[in-house]
Amino acid sequence: MADPFQDVDAAGPEFIRVFSDSMEVRQADPVMEAVVAAYLDRLGPVPPGARIIEIGAGAGAVTRRIAARFPEAGITGFEPSEGFVAEARARAEGIGNLSFTAADGADLPLSAESVDIAVMHTVLTHVTAPEALLAEAFRVLRPGGWLVACDVDFSKAALASFANDPLDACARAFVAEFVTDPHVVGKLRGLMRDAGFALTHFGVDSRVVVTAQQMLPWVEQTARLMESRGQIGTTLADALIAEHDRRAEEGALYGYQAIGTAIARKP
Ligand SMILES: C[S@@+](CC[C@H](N)C(=O)[O-])C[C@H]1O[C@@H](n2cnc3c(N)ncnc32)[C@H](O)[C@@H]1O
């Protein structure tokens, strides 16, 4: 199966509902709040009226954080899925400096050199041609403009507490089924340089998941997928989900993700 994040509308309304909520839960994780706050802080003073875009905004969890952090700026979230755009608009009601437009990151409806800051948050790991999105960001950014690319390093993601932990099979299945390039974080610096950007920061944060909800969709989605394919029965699918919840309740859950952030400027 191709990564459904490549064409979210084709994945259907249930996928949009589940992952709109899931991305909200992920962004509310204190580690993710700190990651976003830290990269926004690295952008230096942002002048009033600055134009900031998020490319691949999903249901807007990060776009709303950007709008709150820079109330004097105008923020637009570009997102190819009409379903996510509708969710993003509903969730951002009443926020004056924020709007959402349906557009692919490789073809933005913006003139050249019209943007001060572009953010790609957990997007490049879901595209087949990251070079095209970076080239388009380079086109629309003003000289001196900032690009932030923050992504999960899915190659390091795990749900294992011991060797051959059956719950870890769900983490590996999630990466295989819901991610396009699990190694993109390691490639970010080269991709940015090749697109013409000058790198100013690269760092990786650990995100340790020990509570319910944060990685539950990884187990639910993959267990049900394996069940729908007839690979496992309903009893095992239910048991994997129950095991996730048991560990969370008993303080034994141990999920791991590495979150990479690369920041660069257009010379
Ligand atoms: C995991 S979601 C992240 C959404 C949001 N940035 C967040 O963190 O809440 C990945 C997003 O990338 C979007 N996406 C996939 N291909 C894209 C492309 N070619 N251009 C722009 N966005 C794309 C998907 O539609 C989806 O909304």
JSON list of C-alpha atoms in Angstrom, two decimals, residues 159-244:
[
{"chain": "A", "resi": 159, "resn": "LEU", "atom": "CA", "xyz": [7.45, 0.46, 20.47]},
{"chain": "A", "resi": 160, "resn": "ALA", "atom": "CA", "xyz": [9.73, -2.26, 21.86]},
{"chain": "A", "resi": 161, "resn": "SER", "atom": "CA", "xyz": [10.29, -2.97, 25.54]},
{"chain": "A", "resi": 162, "resn": "PHE", "atom": "CA", "xyz": [12.08, -6.29, 24.92]},
{"chain": "A", "resi": 163, "resn": "ALA", "atom": "CA", "xyz": [13.47, -8.41, 22.07]},
{"chain": "A", "resi": 164, "resn": "ASN", "atom": "CA", "xyz": [10.80, -9.52, 19.58]},
{"chain": "A", "resi": 165, "resn": "ASP", "atom": "CA", "xyz": [8.14, -7.44, 21.37]},
{"chain": "A", "resi": 166, "resn": "PRO", "atom": "CA", "xyz": [4.91, -8.06, 19.38]},
{"chain": "A", "resi": 167, "resn": "LEU", "atom": "CA", "xyz": [3.84, -4.44, 19.94]},
{"chain": "A", "resi": 168, "resn": "ASP", "atom": "CA", "xyz": [6.94, -3.31, 18.02]},
{"chain": "A", "resi": 169, "resn": "ALA", "atom": "CA", "xyz": [5.60, -5.14, 14.96]},
{"chain": "A", "resi": 170, "resn": "CYS", "atom": "CA", "xyz": [2.87, -2.47, 14.90]},
{"chain": "A", "resi": 171, "resn": "ALA", "atom": "CA", "xyz": [5.47, 0.32, 14.92]},
{"chain": "A", "resi": 172, "resn": "ARG", "atom": "CA", "xyz": [7.36, -1.32, 12.06]},
{"chain": "A", "resi": 173, "resn": "ALA", "atom": "CA", "xyz": [4.11, -1.89, 10.15]},
{"chain": "A", "resi": 174, "resn": "PHE", "atom": "CA", "xyz": [3.13, 1.76, 10.66]},
{"chain": "A", "resi": 175, "resn": "VAL", "atom": "CA", "xyz": [6.44, 2.95, 9.21]},
{"chain": "A", "resi": 176, "resn": "ALA", "atom": "CA", "xyz": [6.08, 0.53, 6.27]},
{"chain": "A", "resi": 177, "resn": "GLU", "atom": "CA", "xyz": [2.47, 1.49, 5.50]},
{"chain": "A", "resi": 178, "resn": "PHE", "atom": "CA", "xyz": [2.09, 5.17, 6.49]},
{"chain": "A", "resi": 179, "resn": "VAL", "atom": "CA", "xyz": [5.49, 6.69, 5.63]},
{"chain": "A", "resi": 180, "resn": "THR", "atom": "CA", "xyz": [7.19, 7.29, 2.26]},
{"chain": "A", "resi": 181, "resn": "ASP", "atom": "CA", "xyz": [10.83, 7.88, 3.27]},
{"chain": "A", "resi": 182, "resn": "PRO", "atom": "CA", "xyz": [11.60, 6.89, 6.89]},
{"chain": "A", "resi": 183, "resn": "HIS", "atom": "CA", "xyz": [15.19, 8.17, 6.48]},
{"chain": "A", "resi": 184, "resn": "VAL", "atom": "CA", "xyz": [14.43, 11.68, 5.26]},
{"chain": "A", "resi": 185, "resn": "VAL", "atom": "CA", "xyz": [15.78, 13.39, 8.41]},
{"chain": "A", "resi": 186, "resn": "GLY", "atom": "CA", "xyz": [19.29, 12.17, 7.60]},
{"chain": "A", "resi": 187, "resn": "LYS", "atom": "CA", "xyz": [18.91, 13.64, 4.11]},
{"chain": "A", "resi": 188, "resn": "LEU", "atom": "CA", "xyz": [17.51, 17.06, 5.10]},
{"chain": "A", "resi": 189, "resn": "ARG", "atom": "CA", "xyz": [20.79, 18.99, 5.17]},
{"chain": "A", "resi": 190, "resn": "GLY", "atom": "CA", "xyz": [21.85, 17.74, 1.74]},
{"chain": "A", "resi": 191, "resn": "LEU", "atom": "CA", "xyz": [18.41, 18.32, 0.25]},
{"chain": "A", "resi": 192, "resn": "MET", "atom": "CA", "xyz": [18.36, 21.90, 1.54]},
{"chain": "A", "resi": 193, "resn": "ARG", "atom": "CA", "xyz": [21.88, 22.67, 0.33]},
{"chain": "A", "resi": 194, "resn": "ASP", "atom": "CA", "xyz": [21.12, 21.17, -3.10]},
{"chain": "A", "resi": 195, "resn": "ALA", "atom": "CA", "xyz": [18.05, 23.43, -3.35]},
{"chain": "A", "resi": 196, "resn": "GLY", "atom": "CA", "xyz": [20.28, 26.49, -2.79]},
{"chain": "A", "resi": 197, "resn": "PHE", "atom": "CA", "xyz": [19.63, 27.13, 0.92]},
{"chain": "A", "resi": 198, "resn": "ALA", "atom": "CA", "xyz": [22.29, 27.97, 3.52]},
{"chain": "A", "resi": 199, "resn": "LEU", "atom": "CA", "xyz": [21.84, 25.75, 6.59]},
{"chain": "A", "resi": 200, "resn": "THR", "atom": "CA", "xyz": [21.80, 27.51, 9.99]},
{"chain": "A", "resi": 201, "resn": "HIS", "atom": "CA", "xyz": [20.70, 24.70, 12.34]},
{"chain": "A", "resi": 202, "resn": "PHE", "atom": "CA", "xyz": [20.31, 20.95, 12.46]},
{"chain": "A", "resi": 203, "resn": "GLY", "atom": "CA", "xyz": [19.33, 19.02, 15.57]},
{"chain": "A", "resi": 204, "resn": "VAL", "atom": "CA", "xyz": [17.43, 15.94, 16.72]},
{"chain": "A", "resi": 205, "resn": "ASP", "atom": "CA", "xyz": [15.17, 15.67, 19.79]},
{"chain": "A", "resi": 206, "resn": "SER", "atom": "CA", "xyz": [14.03, 12.50, 21.52]},
{"chain": "A", "resi": 207, "resn": "ARG", "atom": "CA", "xyz": [10.32, 11.98, 21.94]},
{"chain": "A", "resi": 208, "resn": "VAL", "atom": "CA", "xyz": [9.59, 9.25, 24.46]},
{"chain": "A", "resi": 209, "resn": "VAL", "atom": "CA", "xyz": [5.98, 8.07, 24.54]},
{"chain": "A", "resi": 210, "resn": "VAL", "atom": "CA", "xyz": [4.82, 6.56, 27.84]},
{"chain": "A", "resi": 211, "resn": "THR", "atom": "CA", "xyz": [1.16, 7.56, 27.93]},
{"chain": "A", "resi": 212, "resn": "ALA", "atom": "CA", "xyz": [-2.01, 6.47, 26.15]},
{"chain": "A", "resi": 213, "resn": "GLN", "atom": "CA", "xyz": [-3.20, 8.11, 22.89]},
{"chain": "A", "resi": 214, "resn": "GLN", "atom": "CA", "xyz": [0.15, 9.39, 21.54]},
{"chain": "A", "resi": 215, "resn": "MET", "atom": "CA", "xyz": [1.06, 6.26, 19.56]},
{"chain": "A", "resi": 216, "resn": "LEU", "atom": "CA", "xyz": [-2.28, 4.44, 19.88]},
{"chain": "A", "resi": 217, "resn": "PRO", "atom": "CA", "xyz": [-3.19, 5.11, 16.20]},
{"chain": "A", "resi": 218, "resn": "TRP", "atom": "CA", "xyz": [0.04, 3.30, 15.22]},
{"chain": "A", "resi": 219, "resn": "VAL", "atom": "CA", "xyz": [-1.31, 0.14, 16.92]},
{"chain": "A", "resi": 220, "resn": "GLU", "atom": "CA", "xyz": [-4.99, 0.56, 16.06]},
{"chain": "A", "resi": 221, "resn": "GLN", "atom": "CA", "xyz": [-4.45, 1.36, 12.39]},
{"chain": "A", "resi": 222, "resn": "THR", "atom": "CA", "xyz": [-1.92, -1.40, 11.75]},
{"chain": "A", "resi": 223, "resn": "ALA", "atom": "CA", "xyz": [-3.73, -4.08, 13.77]},
{"chain": "A", "resi": 224, "resn": "ARG", "atom": "CA", "xyz": [-6.96, -3.37, 11.90]},
{"chain": "A", "resi": 225, "resn": "LEU", "atom": "CA", "xyz": [-5.10, -3.27, 8.56]},
{"chain": "A", "resi": 226, "resn": "MET", "atom": "CA", "xyz": [-3.52, -6.69, 9.20]},
{"chain": "A", "resi": 227, "resn": "GLU", "atom": "CA", "xyz": [-6.96, -7.97, 10.28]},
{"chain": "A", "resi": 228, "resn": "SER", "atom": "CA", "xyz": [-8.66, -6.59, 7.14]},
{"chain": "A", "resi": 229, "resn": "ARG", "atom": "CA", "xyz": [-6.06, -8.34, 5.00]},
{"chain": "A", "resi": 230, "resn": "GLY", "atom": "CA", "xyz": [-6.71, -11.63, 6.78]},
{"chain": "A", "resi": 231, "resn": "GLN", "atom": "CA", "xyz": [-3.12, -11.69, 8.07]},
{"chain": "A", "resi": 232, "resn": "ILE", "atom": "CA", "xyz": [-4.25, -11.86, 11.70]},
{"chain": "A", "resi": 233, "resn": "GLY", "atom": "CA", "xyz": [-7.61, -12.58, 13.30]},
{"chain": "A", "resi": 234, "resn": "THR", "atom": "CA", "xyz": [-9.84, -10.20, 15.25]},
{"chain": "A", "resi": 235, "resn": "THR", "atom": "CA", "xyz": [-8.70, -11.77, 18.53]},
{"chain": "A", "resi": 236, "resn": "LEU", "atom": "CA", "xyz": [-5.06, -10.80, 17.94]},
{"chain": "A", "resi": 237, "resn": "ALA", "atom": "CA", "xyz": [-5.93, -7.36, 16.58]},
{"chain": "A", "resi": 238, "resn": "ASP", "atom": "CA", "xyz": [-8.01, -6.68, 19.71]},
{"chain": "A", "resi": 239, "resn": "ALA", "atom": "CA", "xyz": [-5.23, -8.10, 21.89]},
{"chain": "A", "resi": 240, "resn": "LEU", "atom": "CA", "xyz": [-2.53, -5.84, 20.40]},
{"chain": "A", "resi": 241, "resn": "ILE", "atom": "CA", "xyz": [-4.67, -2.76, 21.06]},
{"chain": "A", "resi": 242, "resn": "ALA", "atom": "CA", "xyz": [-5.51, -4.01, 24.58]},
{"chain": "A", "resi": 243, "resn": "GLU", "atom": "CA", "xyz": [-1.81, -4.65, 25.25]},
{"chain": "A", "resi": 244, "resn": "HIS", "atom": "CA", "xyz": [-0.98, -1.07, 24.27]}
]
